Amino acid sequence: MEKAGWTPLPHSDEDLERSKSVPDTPQTRAETYRLAWNDPDFMTRRELRAVRLQLELLKPEMILAERGIRSTVILFGGARLPEPGGVAWAAKNETQKKNLEENSKYYEEARKFARLCSQQSAASYYREYVVVTGGGPGVMEAGNRGADDVGAPSIGLNIVLPHEQAPNAYVTPELCFNFHYFAIRKMHFVMRAKAVAVFPGGFGTMDEFFETLTLIQTGRMERVPVILFGKSFWKRAINLDFLAEQGTISPGDQDIIDFVDTADEAWGIVSRFYKLGE
């Protein structure tokens, strides 16, 4: 990438290399001698939180902009869902094993939906309708895998967790990001979203789903298709009609959401919403 504009002053990358070639002395080994932005001990101090927040917003933003990616389709869903025929590794008892294996059908639907999005994305040279997931296993893996099936790039927004989580093997390496702050990760999910597909999942999925609903309901985000996969699952997991009856949401707020069971149904909703193919 070319440097932006001419300057008579040395660039930071040049000074970084120069700083490595100084004589080895007690002074140059001192932590205080390190360039501030190349000093991990300094950059991880609590007082630098505001700077780290800015950096986590800026790094993916710059890379996605350089790539020319203008819009995305989000796939949210459970990390614990196995692919059909796979092992329900997260099951804690026989009931969970049975249900996770039954819900594995949504892994295949997520993979198919991602393929449909990516085929549309190809028409814009992968600048529009690019698949983005949380980068982990389960539904996230299915989303990135579906894009990979048709040779399309896809984004993975990983986050550091107490238990080890490596990016799934289908995320495009150059579009694989890692976050410390949940809040900034969530911003990157919705900043380019043209559609949000939500598959059966747990607390994390619910968190991302309801945050998106809140943004749309309050007018902080434009109306985009929000699609819940698994009618039977979601009708039991949430009861928005009850909230409307209680007056805690407005009548009609439920209409922000569409319920589907298949990838074809979901892609039909997106296509009609944006009048694709007309």
mmCIF file of C-alpha atoms in Angstrom:
data_model
loop_
_atom_site.group_PDB
_atom_site.id
_atom_site.type_symbol
_atom_site.label_atom_id
_atom_site.label_comp_id
_atom_site.label_asym_id
_atom_site.label_seq_id
_atom_site.Cartn_x
_atom_site.Cartn_y
_atom_site.Cartn_z
ATOM 1 C CA MET A 1 0.000 0.000 0.000
ATOM 2 C CA GLU A 2 1.403 3.380 -0.965
ATOM 3 C CA LYS A 3 2.098 5.885 1.774
ATOM 4 C CA ALA A 4 -0.535 8.613 1.832
ATOM 5 C CA GLY A 5 1.124 11.759 0.562
ATOM 6 C CA TRP A 6 4.674 13.040 0.788
ATOM 7 C CA THR A 7 6.202 14.239 4.009
ATOM 8 C CA PRO A 8 9.752 15.355 4.832
ATOM 9 C CA LEU A 9 9.427 13.568 8.184
ATOM 10 C CA PRO A 10 10.297 9.895 8.722
ATOM 11 C CA HIS A 11 7.403 7.441 8.703
ATOM 12 C CA SER A 12 6.663 5.427 11.808
ATOM 13 C CA ASP A 13 7.614 2.125 10.190
ATOM 14 C CA GLU A 14 11.029 3.561 9.295
ATOM 15 C CA ASP A 15 11.645 4.769 12.825
ATOM 16 C CA LEU A 16 10.537 1.424 14.190
ATOM 17 C CA GLU A 17 13.271 -0.316 12.214
ATOM 18 C CA ARG A 18 15.841 2.290 13.233
ATOM 19 C CA SER A 19 14.951 1.831 16.883
ATOM 20 C CA LYS A 20 15.858 -1.851 16.618
ATOM 21 C CA SER A 21 19.384 -1.124 15.417
ATOM 22 C CA VAL A 22 20.577 0.996 18.340
ATOM 23 C CA PRO A 23 23.415 -0.299 20.545
ATOM 24 C CA ASP A 24 22.417 -2.690 23.335
ATOM 25 C CA THR A 25 22.861 -0.713 26.543
ATOM 26 C CA PRO A 26 21.052 -0.482 29.892
ATOM 27 C CA GLN A 27 19.374 2.663 28.577
ATOM 28 C CA THR A 28 18.096 1.134 25.320
ATOM 29 C CA ARG A 29 16.867 -1.965 27.202
ATOM 30 C CA ALA A 30 14.775 0.178 29.543
ATOM 31 C CA GLU A 31 10.994 0.005 29.092
ATOM 32 C CA THR A 32 10.838 3.786 28.998
ATOM 33 C CA TYR A 33 13.005 3.835 25.859
ATOM 34 C CA ARG A 34 10.503 1.858 23.795
ATOM 35 C CA LEU A 35 8.448 3.748 21.237
ATOM 36 C CA ALA A 36 5.119 4.259 22.983
ATOM 37 C CA TRP A 37 2.976 2.570 20.320
ATOM 38 C CA ASN A 38 5.382 -0.392 20.144
ATOM 39 C CA ASP A 39 5.369 -0.965 23.893
ATOM 40 C CA PRO A 40 2.865 -3.718 24.837
ATOM 41 C CA ASP A 41 3.234 -3.015 28.557
ATOM 42 C CA PHE A 42 2.284 0.608 27.977
ATOM 43 C CA MET A 43 -0.479 -0.126 25.445
ATOM 44 C CA THR A 44 -2.225 -2.530 27.842
ATOM 45 C CA ARG A 45 -2.366 -0.128 30.788
ATOM 46 C CA ARG A 46 -5.856 0.727 32.026
ATOM 47 C CA GLU A 47 -5.313 4.387 31.203
ATOM 48 C CA LEU A 48 -4.943 3.424 27.520
ATOM 49 C CA ARG A 49 -8.403 1.821 27.274
ATOM 50 C CA ALA A 50 -9.775 4.675 25.162
ATOM 51 C CA VAL A 51 -6.902 4.270 22.708
ATOM 52 C CA ARG A 52 -7.417 0.497 22.487
ATOM 53 C CA LEU A 53 -11.129 0.983 21.832
ATOM 54 C CA GLN A 54 -10.277 3.334 18.989
ATOM 55 C CA LEU A 55 -7.710 0.935 17.543
ATOM 56 C CA GLU A 56 -10.159 -1.989 17.596
ATOM 57 C CA LEU A 57 -12.685 0.119 15.723
ATOM 58 C CA LEU A 58 -10.144 1.463 13.254
ATOM 59 C CA LYS A 59 -8.166 -1.650 12.265
ATOM 60 C CA PRO A 60 -11.044 -3.727 10.802
ATOM 61 C CA GLU A 61 -12.680 -0.598 9.396
ATOM 62 C CA MET A 62 -9.575 0.293 7.406
ATOM 63 C CA ILE A 63 -9.012 -3.249 6.150
ATOM 64 C CA LEU A 64 -12.629 -3.764 5.073
ATOM 65 C CA ALA A 65 -12.649 -0.359 3.355
ATOM 66 C CA GLU A 66 -9.405 -1.160 1.543
ATOM 67 C CA ARG A 67 -10.976 -4.419 0.411
ATOM 68 C CA GLY A 68 -13.943 -2.459 -0.948
ATOM 69 C CA ILE A 69 -16.529 -4.278 1.180
ATOM 70 C CA ARG A 70 -19.636 -2.099 1.359
ATOM 71 C CA SER A 71 -22.287 -4.376 2.849
ATOM 72 C CA THR A 72 -22.583 -7.650 4.728
ATOM 73 C CA VAL A 73 -25.064 -10.322 5.774
ATOM 74 C CA ILE A 74 -24.707 -11.366 9.398
ATOM 75 C CA LEU A 75 -25.132 -14.963 10.543
ATOM 76 C CA PHE A 76 -25.644 -15.263 14.302
ATOM 77 C CA GLY A 77 -26.170 -18.628 15.978
ATOM 78 C CA GLY A 78 -25.016 -21.220 18.444
ATOM 79 C CA ALA A 79 -21.405 -22.355 18.588
ATOM 80 C CA ARG A 80 -22.609 -25.712 19.971
ATOM 81 C CA LEU A 81 -24.639 -26.871 16.986
ATOM 82 C CA PRO A 82 -22.844 -29.730 15.202
ATOM 83 C CA GLU A 83 -23.031 -30.353 11.488
ATOM 84 C CA PRO A 84 -25.446 -33.139 10.499
ATOM 85 C CA GLY A 85 -23.897 -36.439 11.500
ATOM 86 C CA GLY A 86 -21.358 -34.687 13.718
ATOM 87 C CA VAL A 87 -20.756 -35.142 17.421
ATOM 88 C CA ALA A 88 -22.781 -33.010 19.843
ATOM 89 C CA TRP A 89 -19.609 -32.178 21.768
ATOM 90 C CA ALA A 90 -21.259 -29.573 24.006
ATOM 91 C CA ALA A 91 -24.066 -31.827 25.295
ATOM 92 C CA LYS A 92 -24.124 -32.250 29.080
ATOM 93 C CA ASN A 93 -26.814 -34.951 29.125
ATOM 94 C CA GLU A 94 -28.831 -37.154 26.789
ATOM 95 C CA THR A 95 -31.603 -34.588 26.364
ATOM 96 C CA GLN A 96 -29.153 -31.947 25.202
ATOM 97 C CA LYS A 97 -27.449 -34.449 22.913
ATOM 98 C CA LYS A 98 -30.762 -35.341 21.290
ATOM 99 C CA ASN A 99 -31.788 -31.707 20.798
ATOM 100 C CA LEU A 100 -28.422 -30.521 19.517
ATOM 101 C CA GLU A 101 -28.327 -33.348 17.001
ATOM 102 C CA GLU A 102 -31.881 -32.541 15.909
ATOM 103 C CA ASN A 103 -31.021 -28.847 15.525
ATOM 104 C CA SER A 104 -27.955 -29.722 13.459
ATOM 105 C CA LYS A 105 -30.223 -29.270 10.436
ATOM 106 C CA TYR A 106 -29.745 -25.524 10.945
ATOM 107 C CA TYR A 107 -26.009 -25.928 10.372
ATOM 108 C CA GLU A 108 -26.839 -27.092 6.859
ATOM 109 C CA GLU A 109 -29.392 -24.308 6.361
ATOM 110 C CA ALA A 110 -26.840 -21.712 7.516
ATOM 111 C CA ARG A 111 -24.308 -23.132 5.091
ATOM 112 C CA LYS A 112 -26.822 -23.014 2.244
ATOM 113 C CA PHE A 113 -27.962 -19.485 3.112
ATOM 114 C CA ALA A 114 -24.331 -18.318 3.113
ATOM 115 C CA ARG A 115 -23.870 -19.862 -0.333
ATOM 116 C CA LEU A 116 -26.898 -17.950 -1.643
ATOM 117 C CA CYS A 117 -25.617 -14.684 -0.177
ATOM 118 C CA SER A 118 -22.163 -15.283 -1.610
ATOM 119 C CA GLN A 119 -23.483 -16.041 -5.072
ATOM 120 C CA GLN A 120 -25.217 -12.658 -5.001
ATOM 121 C CA SER A 121 -22.020 -11.124 -3.641
ATOM 122 C CA ALA A 122 -20.097 -12.339 -6.685
ATOM 123 C CA ALA A 123 -22.106 -9.946 -8.876
ATOM 124 C CA SER A 124 -20.435 -7.012 -7.084
ATOM 125 C CA TYR A 125 -16.985 -8.632 -7.043
ATOM 126 C CA TYR A 126 -17.579 -9.501 -3.386
ATOM 127 C CA ARG A 127 -18.230 -5.959 -2.234
ATOM 128 C CA GLU A 128 -21.915 -6.416 -1.316
ATOM 129 C CA TYR A 129 -23.709 -9.099 0.735
ATOM 130 C CA VAL A 130 -20.444 -10.472 2.130
ATOM 131 C CA VAL A 131 -21.047 -13.113 4.813
ATOM 132 C CA VAL A 132 -19.857 -12.195 8.308
ATOM 133 C CA THR A 133 -19.911 -14.458 11.380
ATOM 134 C CA GLY A 134 -18.377 -14.571 14.827
ATOM 135 C CA GLY A 135 -15.632 -16.730 13.364
ATOM 136 C CA GLY A 136 -16.086 -19.693 15.716
ATOM 137 C CA PRO A 137 -17.623 -23.175 15.457
ATOM 138 C CA GLY A 138 -21.221 -24.291 14.943
ATOM 139 C CA VAL A 139 -23.446 -21.922 12.978
ATOM 140 C CA MET A 140 -20.523 -19.547 12.555
ATOM 141 C CA GLU A 141 -18.455 -22.241 10.895
ATOM 142 C CA ALA A 142 -21.405 -23.138 8.676
ATOM 143 C CA GLY A 143 -21.679 -19.537 7.476
ATOM 144 C CA ASN A 144 -18.029 -19.197 6.565
ATOM 145 C CA ARG A 145 -18.069 -22.686 5.066
ATOM 146 C CA GLY A 146 -21.006 -21.859 2.809
ATOM 147 C CA ALA A 147 -19.132 -18.878 1.398
ATOM 148 C CA ASP A 148 -16.045 -21.029 0.921
ATOM 149 C CA ASP A 149 -18.141 -23.609 -0.951
ATOM 150 C CA VAL A 150 -18.579 -21.138 -3.822
ATOM 151 C CA GLY A 151 -15.127 -19.581 -3.638
ATOM 152 C CA ALA A 152 -16.299 -16.405 -1.938
ATOM 153 C CA PRO A 153 -14.522 -14.487 0.827
ATOM 154 C CA SER A 154 -16.148 -14.205 4.247
ATOM 155 C CA ILE A 155 -15.431 -12.323 7.435
ATOM 156 C CA GLY A 156 -14.843 -13.712 10.932
ATOM 157 C CA LEU A 157 -15.094 -11.435 13.980
ATOM 158 C CA ASN A 158 -13.531 -13.499 16.756
ATOM 159 C CA ILE A 159 -13.173 -12.482 20.386
ATOM 160 C CA VAL A 160 -10.790 -13.535 23.133
ATOM 161 C CA LEU A 161 -12.623 -15.789 25.603
ATOM 162 C CA PRO A 162 -11.524 -17.505 28.834
ATOM 163 C CA HIS A 163 -11.747 -20.862 27.070
ATOM 164 C CA GLU A 164 -9.778 -21.354 23.889
ATOM 165 C CA GLN A 165 -11.560 -20.444 20.670
ATOM 166 C CA ALA A 166 -9.640 -20.613 17.435
ATOM 167 C CA PRO A 167 -11.118 -19.233 14.214
ATOM 168 C CA ASN A 168 -12.835 -21.883 12.119
ATOM 169 C CA ALA A 169 -10.959 -23.080 9.059
ATOM 170 C CA TYR A 170 -13.311 -21.428 6.546
ATOM 171 C CA VAL A 171 -12.837 -17.748 7.461
ATOM 172 C CA THR A 172 -10.878 -15.874 4.806
ATOM 173 C CA PRO A 173 -7.504 -15.385 6.557
ATOM 174 C CA GLU A 174 -7.154 -11.766 5.415
ATOM 175 C CA LEU A 175 -10.619 -11.033 6.843
ATOM 176 C CA CYS A 176 -10.154 -12.825 10.167
ATOM 177 C CA PHE A 177 -10.191 -10.350 13.061
ATOM 178 C CA ASN A 178 -9.806 -10.704 16.814
ATOM 179 C CA PHE A 179 -11.335 -8.450 19.480
ATOM 180 C CA HIS A 180 -10.898 -7.711 23.148
ATOM 181 C CA TYR A 181 -14.002 -5.509 23.451
ATOM 182 C CA PHE A 182 -17.443 -7.013 22.841
ATOM 183 C CA ALA A 183 -18.873 -3.540 22.187
ATOM 184 C CA ILE A 184 -16.548 -2.781 19.275
ATOM 185 C CA ARG A 185 -17.069 -6.249 17.826
ATOM 186 C CA LYS A 186 -20.826 -5.660 17.879
ATOM 187 C CA MET A 187 -20.387 -2.341 16.087
ATOM 188 C CA HIS A 188 -18.488 -4.073 13.291
ATOM 189 C CA PHE A 189 -21.259 -6.646 12.968
ATOM 190 C CA VAL A 190 -23.973 -4.073 12.281
ATOM 191 C CA MET A 191 -22.094 -1.207 10.615
ATOM 192 C CA ARG A 192 -22.474 -2.712 7.126
ATOM 193 C CA ALA A 193 -25.357 -5.136 7.675
ATOM 194 C CA LYS A 194 -27.996 -5.453 4.952
ATOM 195 C CA ALA A 195 -29.588 -8.495 6.582
ATOM 196 C CA VAL A 196 -29.367 -10.358 9.887
ATOM 197 C CA ALA A 197 -29.952 -14.112 10.019
ATOM 198 C CA VAL A 198 -30.305 -15.617 13.490
ATOM 199 C CA PHE A 199 -30.132 -19.361 14.092
ATOM 200 C CA PRO A 200 -30.838 -21.310 17.293
ATOM 201 C CA GLY A 201 -28.341 -20.378 19.969
ATOM 202 C CA GLY A 202 -27.805 -19.387 23.567
ATOM 203 C CA PHE A 203 -26.983 -16.252 25.545
ATOM 204 C CA GLY A 204 -24.541 -14.873 22.975
ATOM 205 C CA THR A 205 -27.005 -15.323 20.127
ATOM 206 C CA MET A 206 -29.804 -13.760 22.180
ATOM 207 C CA ASP A 207 -27.589 -10.830 23.094
ATOM 208 C CA GLU A 208 -26.682 -10.084 19.484
ATOM 209 C CA PHE A 209 -30.276 -10.613 18.307
ATOM 210 C CA PHE A 210 -31.890 -8.320 20.879
ATOM 211 C CA GLU A 211 -29.260 -5.637 20.446
ATOM 212 C CA THR A 212 -30.048 -5.572 16.724
ATOM 213 C CA LEU A 213 -33.782 -5.409 17.467
ATOM 214 C CA THR A 214 -33.226 -2.515 19.860
ATOM 215 C CA LEU A 215 -31.233 -0.562 17.286
ATOM 216 C CA ILE A 216 -33.988 -0.982 14.699
ATOM 217 C CA GLN A 217 -36.872 -0.381 17.129
ATOM 218 C CA THR A 218 -35.345 2.867 18.395
ATOM 219 C CA GLY A 219 -34.478 4.119 14.916
ATOM 220 C CA ARG A 220 -30.748 3.979 15.571
ATOM 221 C CA MET A 221 -30.396 1.543 12.679
ATOM 222 C CA GLU A 222 -32.238 1.410 9.380
ATOM 223 C CA ARG A 223 -34.791 -1.325 8.922
ATOM 224 C CA VAL A 224 -33.139 -4.406 7.412
ATOM 225 C CA PRO A 225 -34.430 -7.977 7.207
ATOM 226 C CA VAL A 226 -34.062 -9.739 10.563
ATOM 227 C CA ILE A 227 -34.701 -13.421 9.961
ATOM 228 C CA LEU A 228 -35.066 -16.109 12.616
ATOM 229 C CA PHE A 229 -34.338 -19.635 11.421
ATOM 230 C CA GLY A 230 -36.342 -22.311 13.218
ATOM 231 C CA LYS A 231 -39.950 -21.380 13.805
ATOM 232 C CA SER A 232 -40.550 -24.055 16.432
ATOM 233 C CA PHE A 233 -37.366 -23.158 18.325
ATOM 234 C CA TRP A 234 -37.964 -19.422 18.477
ATOM 235 C CA LYS A 235 -41.690 -19.627 19.212
ATOM 236 C CA ARG A 236 -40.764 -21.395 22.441
ATOM 237 C CA ALA A 237 -37.554 -19.463 23.193
ATOM 238 C CA ILE A 238 -39.155 -15.989 23.020
ATOM 239 C CA ASN A 239 -42.695 -14.662 23.191
ATOM 240 C CA LEU A 240 -42.896 -11.228 21.643
ATOM 241 C CA ASP A 241 -46.686 -11.329 21.503
ATOM 242 C CA PHE A 242 -46.673 -11.571 25.300
ATOM 243 C CA LEU A 243 -44.427 -8.492 25.535
ATOM 244 C CA ALA A 244 -46.799 -6.588 23.246
ATOM 245 C CA GLU A 245 -49.783 -7.647 25.376
ATOM 246 C CA GLN A 246 -47.961 -6.432 28.484
ATOM 247 C CA GLY A 247 -47.243 -3.096 26.829
ATOM 248 C CA THR A 248 -43.474 -3.373 27.173
ATOM 249 C CA ILE A 249 -43.115 -3.168 23.389
ATOM 250 C CA SER A 250 -45.425 -1.491 20.900
ATOM 251 C CA PRO A 251 -47.953 -3.470 18.883
ATOM 252 C CA GLY A 252 -46.273 -4.204 15.586
ATOM 253 C CA ASP A 253 -42.737 -4.332 16.958
ATOM 254 C CA GLN A 254 -42.943 -8.079 16.364
ATOM 255 C CA ASP A 255 -43.139 -7.333 12.639
ATOM 256 C CA ILE A 256 -39.469 -6.373 12.595
ATOM 257 C CA ILE A 257 -38.812 -10.130 12.497
ATOM 258 C CA ASP A 258 -39.478 -12.834 9.911
ATOM 259 C CA PHE A 259 -39.549 -16.524 10.827
ATOM 260 C CA VAL A 260 -38.309 -19.162 8.392
ATOM 261 C CA ASP A 261 -37.176 -22.766 8.348
ATOM 262 C CA THR A 262 -35.098 -22.872 5.180
ATOM 263 C CA ALA A 263 -32.362 -20.929 3.437
ATOM 264 C CA ASP A 264 -34.509 -20.509 0.325
ATOM 265 C CA GLU A 265 -37.260 -18.828 2.353
ATOM 266 C CA ALA A 266 -34.731 -16.503 3.954
ATOM 267 C CA TRP A 267 -33.057 -15.543 0.703
ATOM 268 C CA GLY A 268 -36.492 -14.856 -0.779
ATOM 269 C CA ILE A 269 -37.111 -12.311 1.987
ATOM 270 C CA VAL A 270 -33.775 -10.582 1.344
ATOM 271 C CA SER A 271 -34.311 -10.604 -2.428
ATOM 272 C CA ARG A 272 -37.784 -9.081 -2.170
ATOM 273 C CA PHE A 273 -36.669 -6.478 0.343
ATOM 274 C CA TYR A 274 -33.874 -5.185 -1.896
ATOM 275 C CA LYS A 275 -35.647 -5.998 -5.204
ATOM 276 C CA LEU A 276 -32.725 -8.082 -6.377
ATOM 277 C CA GLY A 277 -32.903 -9.312 -9.927
ATOM 278 C CA GLU A 278 -35.404 -6.668 -11.037
#
